Coordinates of C-alpha atoms in Angstrom, one line a residue:
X1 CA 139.4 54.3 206.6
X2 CA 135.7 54.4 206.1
X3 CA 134.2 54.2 209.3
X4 CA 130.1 52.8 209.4
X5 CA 129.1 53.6 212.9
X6 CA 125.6 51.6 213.5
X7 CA 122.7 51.7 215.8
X8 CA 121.8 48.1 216.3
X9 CA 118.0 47.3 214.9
X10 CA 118.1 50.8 212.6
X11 CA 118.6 52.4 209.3
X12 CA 122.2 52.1 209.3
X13 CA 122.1 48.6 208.2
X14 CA 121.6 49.8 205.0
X15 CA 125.2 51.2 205.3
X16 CA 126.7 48.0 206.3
X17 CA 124.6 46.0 203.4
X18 CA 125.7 48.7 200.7
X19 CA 129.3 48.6 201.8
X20 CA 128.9 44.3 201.9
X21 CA 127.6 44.6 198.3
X22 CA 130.0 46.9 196.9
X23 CA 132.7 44.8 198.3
X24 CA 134.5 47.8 199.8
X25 CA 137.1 48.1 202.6
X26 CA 135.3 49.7 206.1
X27 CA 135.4 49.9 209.9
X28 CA 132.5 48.9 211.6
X29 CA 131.3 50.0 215.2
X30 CA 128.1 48.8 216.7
X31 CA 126.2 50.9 219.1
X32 CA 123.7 49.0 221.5
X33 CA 121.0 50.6 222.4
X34 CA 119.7 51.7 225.8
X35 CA 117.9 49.4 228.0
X36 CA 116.3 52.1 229.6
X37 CA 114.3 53.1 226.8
X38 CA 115.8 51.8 223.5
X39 CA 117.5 54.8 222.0
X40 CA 121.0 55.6 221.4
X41 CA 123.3 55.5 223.5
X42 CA 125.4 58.6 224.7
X43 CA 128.3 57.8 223.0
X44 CA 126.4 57.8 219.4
X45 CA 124.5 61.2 220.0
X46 CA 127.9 62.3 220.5
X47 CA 129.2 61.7 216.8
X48 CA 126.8 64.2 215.2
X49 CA 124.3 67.2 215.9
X50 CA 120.8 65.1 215.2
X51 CA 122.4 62.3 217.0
X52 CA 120.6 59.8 215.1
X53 CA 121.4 56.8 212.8
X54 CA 123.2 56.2 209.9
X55 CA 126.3 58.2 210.8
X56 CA 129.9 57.7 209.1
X57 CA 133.3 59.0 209.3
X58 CA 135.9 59.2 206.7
X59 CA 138.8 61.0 207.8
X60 CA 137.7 64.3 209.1
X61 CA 134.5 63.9 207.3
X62 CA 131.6 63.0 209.9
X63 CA 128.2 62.9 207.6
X64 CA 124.5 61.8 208.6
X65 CA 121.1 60.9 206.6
X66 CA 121.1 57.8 204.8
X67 CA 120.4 59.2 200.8
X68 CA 123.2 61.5 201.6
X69 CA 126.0 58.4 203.1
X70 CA 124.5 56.3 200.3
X71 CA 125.5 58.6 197.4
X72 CA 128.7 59.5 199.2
X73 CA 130.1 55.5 199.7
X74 CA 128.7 54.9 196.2
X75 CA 130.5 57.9 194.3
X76 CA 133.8 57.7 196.4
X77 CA 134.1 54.2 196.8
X78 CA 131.8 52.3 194.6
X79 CA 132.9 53.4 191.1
X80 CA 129.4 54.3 190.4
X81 CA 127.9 50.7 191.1
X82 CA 124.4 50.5 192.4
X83 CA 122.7 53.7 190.5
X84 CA 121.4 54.1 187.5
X85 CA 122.4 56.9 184.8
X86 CA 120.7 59.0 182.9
X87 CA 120.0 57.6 179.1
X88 CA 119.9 54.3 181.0
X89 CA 116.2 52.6 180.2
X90 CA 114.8 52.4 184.1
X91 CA 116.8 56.2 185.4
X92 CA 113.6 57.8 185.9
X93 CA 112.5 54.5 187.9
X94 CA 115.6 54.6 189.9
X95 CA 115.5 58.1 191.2
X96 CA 111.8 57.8 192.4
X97 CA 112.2 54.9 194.0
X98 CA 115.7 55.7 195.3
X99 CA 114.0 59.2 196.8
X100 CA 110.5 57.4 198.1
X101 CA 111.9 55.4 200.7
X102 CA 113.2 58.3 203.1
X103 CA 110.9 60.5 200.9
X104 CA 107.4 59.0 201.7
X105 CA 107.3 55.5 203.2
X106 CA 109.1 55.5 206.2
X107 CA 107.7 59.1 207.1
X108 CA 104.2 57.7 206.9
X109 CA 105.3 54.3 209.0
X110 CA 107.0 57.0 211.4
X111 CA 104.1 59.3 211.0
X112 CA 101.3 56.1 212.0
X113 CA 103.7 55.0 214.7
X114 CA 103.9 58.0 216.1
X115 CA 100.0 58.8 216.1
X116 CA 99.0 55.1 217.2
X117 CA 101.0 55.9 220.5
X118 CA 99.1 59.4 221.5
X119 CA 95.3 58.0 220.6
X120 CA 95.0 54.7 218.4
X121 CA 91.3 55.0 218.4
X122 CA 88.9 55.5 214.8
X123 CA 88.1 58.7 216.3
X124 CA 91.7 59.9 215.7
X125 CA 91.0 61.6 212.2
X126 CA 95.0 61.8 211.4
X127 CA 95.7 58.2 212.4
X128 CA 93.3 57.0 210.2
X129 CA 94.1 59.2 207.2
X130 CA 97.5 58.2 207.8
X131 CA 96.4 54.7 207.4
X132 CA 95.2 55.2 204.1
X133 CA 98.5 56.5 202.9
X134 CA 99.9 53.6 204.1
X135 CA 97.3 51.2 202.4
X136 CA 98.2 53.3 199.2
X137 CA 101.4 52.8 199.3
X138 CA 101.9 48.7 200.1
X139 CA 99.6 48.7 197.5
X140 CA 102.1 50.8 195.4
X141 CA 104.9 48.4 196.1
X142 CA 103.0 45.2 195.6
X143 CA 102.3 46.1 192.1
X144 CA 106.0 47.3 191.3
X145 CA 107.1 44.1 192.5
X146 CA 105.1 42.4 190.9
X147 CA 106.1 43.7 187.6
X148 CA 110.0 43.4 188.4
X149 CA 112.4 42.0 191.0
X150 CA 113.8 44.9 192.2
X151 CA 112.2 48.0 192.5
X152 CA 114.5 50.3 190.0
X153 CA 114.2 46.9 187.5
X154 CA 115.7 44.2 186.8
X155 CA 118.9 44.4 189.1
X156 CA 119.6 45.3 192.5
X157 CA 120.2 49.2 193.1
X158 CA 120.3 51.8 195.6
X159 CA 117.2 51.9 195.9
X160 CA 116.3 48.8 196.9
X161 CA 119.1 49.6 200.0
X162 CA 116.9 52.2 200.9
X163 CA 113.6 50.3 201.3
X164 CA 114.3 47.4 202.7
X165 CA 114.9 48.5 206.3
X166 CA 111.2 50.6 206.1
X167 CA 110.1 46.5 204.8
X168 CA 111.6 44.8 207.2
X169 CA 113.3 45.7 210.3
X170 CA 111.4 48.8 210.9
X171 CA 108.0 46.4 212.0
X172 CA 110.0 45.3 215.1
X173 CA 108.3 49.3 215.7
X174 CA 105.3 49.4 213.8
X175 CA 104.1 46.0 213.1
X176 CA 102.8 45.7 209.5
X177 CA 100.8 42.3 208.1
X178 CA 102.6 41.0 204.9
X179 CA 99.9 38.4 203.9
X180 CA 97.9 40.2 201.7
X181 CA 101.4 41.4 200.1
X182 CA 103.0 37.9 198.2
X183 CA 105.1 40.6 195.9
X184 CA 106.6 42.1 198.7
X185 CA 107.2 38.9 200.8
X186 CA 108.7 37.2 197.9
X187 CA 110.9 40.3 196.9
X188 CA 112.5 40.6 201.1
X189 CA 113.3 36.4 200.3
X190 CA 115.3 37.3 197.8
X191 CA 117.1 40.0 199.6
X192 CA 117.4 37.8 202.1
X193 CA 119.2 35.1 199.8
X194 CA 122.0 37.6 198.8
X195 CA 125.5 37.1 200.3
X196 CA 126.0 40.4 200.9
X197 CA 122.7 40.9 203.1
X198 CA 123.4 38.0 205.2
X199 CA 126.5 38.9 205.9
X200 CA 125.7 42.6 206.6
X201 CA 123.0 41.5 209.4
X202 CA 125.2 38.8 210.6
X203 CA 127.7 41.7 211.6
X204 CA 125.5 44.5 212.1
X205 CA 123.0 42.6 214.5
X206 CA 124.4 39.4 215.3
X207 CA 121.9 37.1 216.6
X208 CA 118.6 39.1 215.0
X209 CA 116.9 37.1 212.5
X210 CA 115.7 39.7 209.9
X211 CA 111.8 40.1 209.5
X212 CA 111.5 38.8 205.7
X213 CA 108.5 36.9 206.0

C-alpha cells in the first residue's frame, strides 16, 4: 500500500491532492507539528535522512523530495495522467513549469523568509535583491495565468501540484499580498473549486481553510 506520510501545513499536500486527483488507492498518516517551535515531530524525522516533508513509503521503498514522489505516484500508479509528453503541443511548457516550482519559486520565498528573519532592513543588500526576484517572478506567473488556466495550458497537470503549495499555503510563512495579482487569485479559486483539492485539505489539514484569496 502506498503510504503518504504528511506534515500538516507543508509541501506534502501536494502528495495527498495528486493521489485525490488521480483517484488512486493510499494510506494516509498525518504528522502534527511541534508546539515548541513548529517543526516535525520526532517520529517524522525518523522516516528519512533529511527528515523533512513530503515523505512516502511503498513497500520497502521509503523516497523524499516532492518532483521525485510526484513522478514516482504518477508513473506507477497514475498510468501517465497529469504530465504531458513529448510531441504533445504545451511539453516544453509543462517541464518548465513542472521544474520552476521547487526549482526557483519556493527557493526564493524560502531564500526572502530566511533573510527577513536575520536583518529585514533596506540596508540588507541580499534581502532586497531577493525581493526583486520575487517581484519578477509573481510578475511571471500573473502573465502565464493570464494567458491560460493552468500553468502547463489548458488542463490541470503536475505542474500546477507543484505550485500551488509555494501560492498558497506557504504565506502562513512568508506573507505575500495577492491584490496586485487578479491572475493568480483567480487561478488558486479554481483550484480551490476542484473535488479533489477540497478533499485533499479536508484530510490532510482538517479544519485549515486554504489561503486562496
Amino acid at each position: 500500500m502506498l503510504t503518504v506520510h504528511h506534515l500538516a501545513t507543508s509541501q506534502s499536500e501536494r502528495i495527498v491532492w495528486l493521489c485525490e486527483e488521480l483517484g488512486i488507492p493510499y494510506e494516509l498518516k498525518r504528522y502534527e507539528r511541534r508546539t515548541d517551535n513548529k517543526l516535525a515531530p520526532a517520529e517524522y524525522k525518523a522516516l528519512h535522512p533529511m527528515g523533512i516533508a513530503p515523505i512516502i513509503t511503498d513497500g520497502d521503498l521509503v523516497l523524499g523530495e516532492s518532483a521525485a514522489i510526484v513522478e514516482y505516484i504518477i508513473q506507477t500508479y497514475g498510468d501517465g495522467r497529469l504530465v504531458l509528453k513529448r510531441g504533445d503541443a504545451e511539453f516544453a511548457d509543462y517541464l518548465y513549469w513542472f521544474h520552476f516550482a521547487n526549482g526557483t519559486l519556493q527557493p526564493t520565498l524560502g531564500r526572502v523568509m530566511g533573510l527577513e528573519r536575520v536583518d529585514p532592513s533596506p540596508a540588507n543588500g541580499p534581502l532586497q535583491q531577493s525581493k526583486v526576484r520575487l517581484d519578477l517572478l509573481f510578475a511571471m506567473l500573473e502573465q502565464r495565468l493570464g494567458a491560460v488556466p493552468y500553468l502547463a495550458g489548458a488542463e490541470l497537470t503536475a505542474a500546477d501540484i507543484m505550485s500551488v503549495f509555494s501560492l498558497s499555503t506557504m504565506r502562513l510563512f512568508r506573507p505575500v499580498d495577492l491584490a496586485p495579482y487578479p491572475n493568480i487569485r483567480a487561478y488558486l479559486q479554481r483550484i480551490g473549486a476542484r473535488p479533489a483539492y477540497q478533499r485533499a485539505m479536508a484530510k490532510g489539514d482538517p479544519g485549515f481553510a486554504p489561503l486562496l484569496g
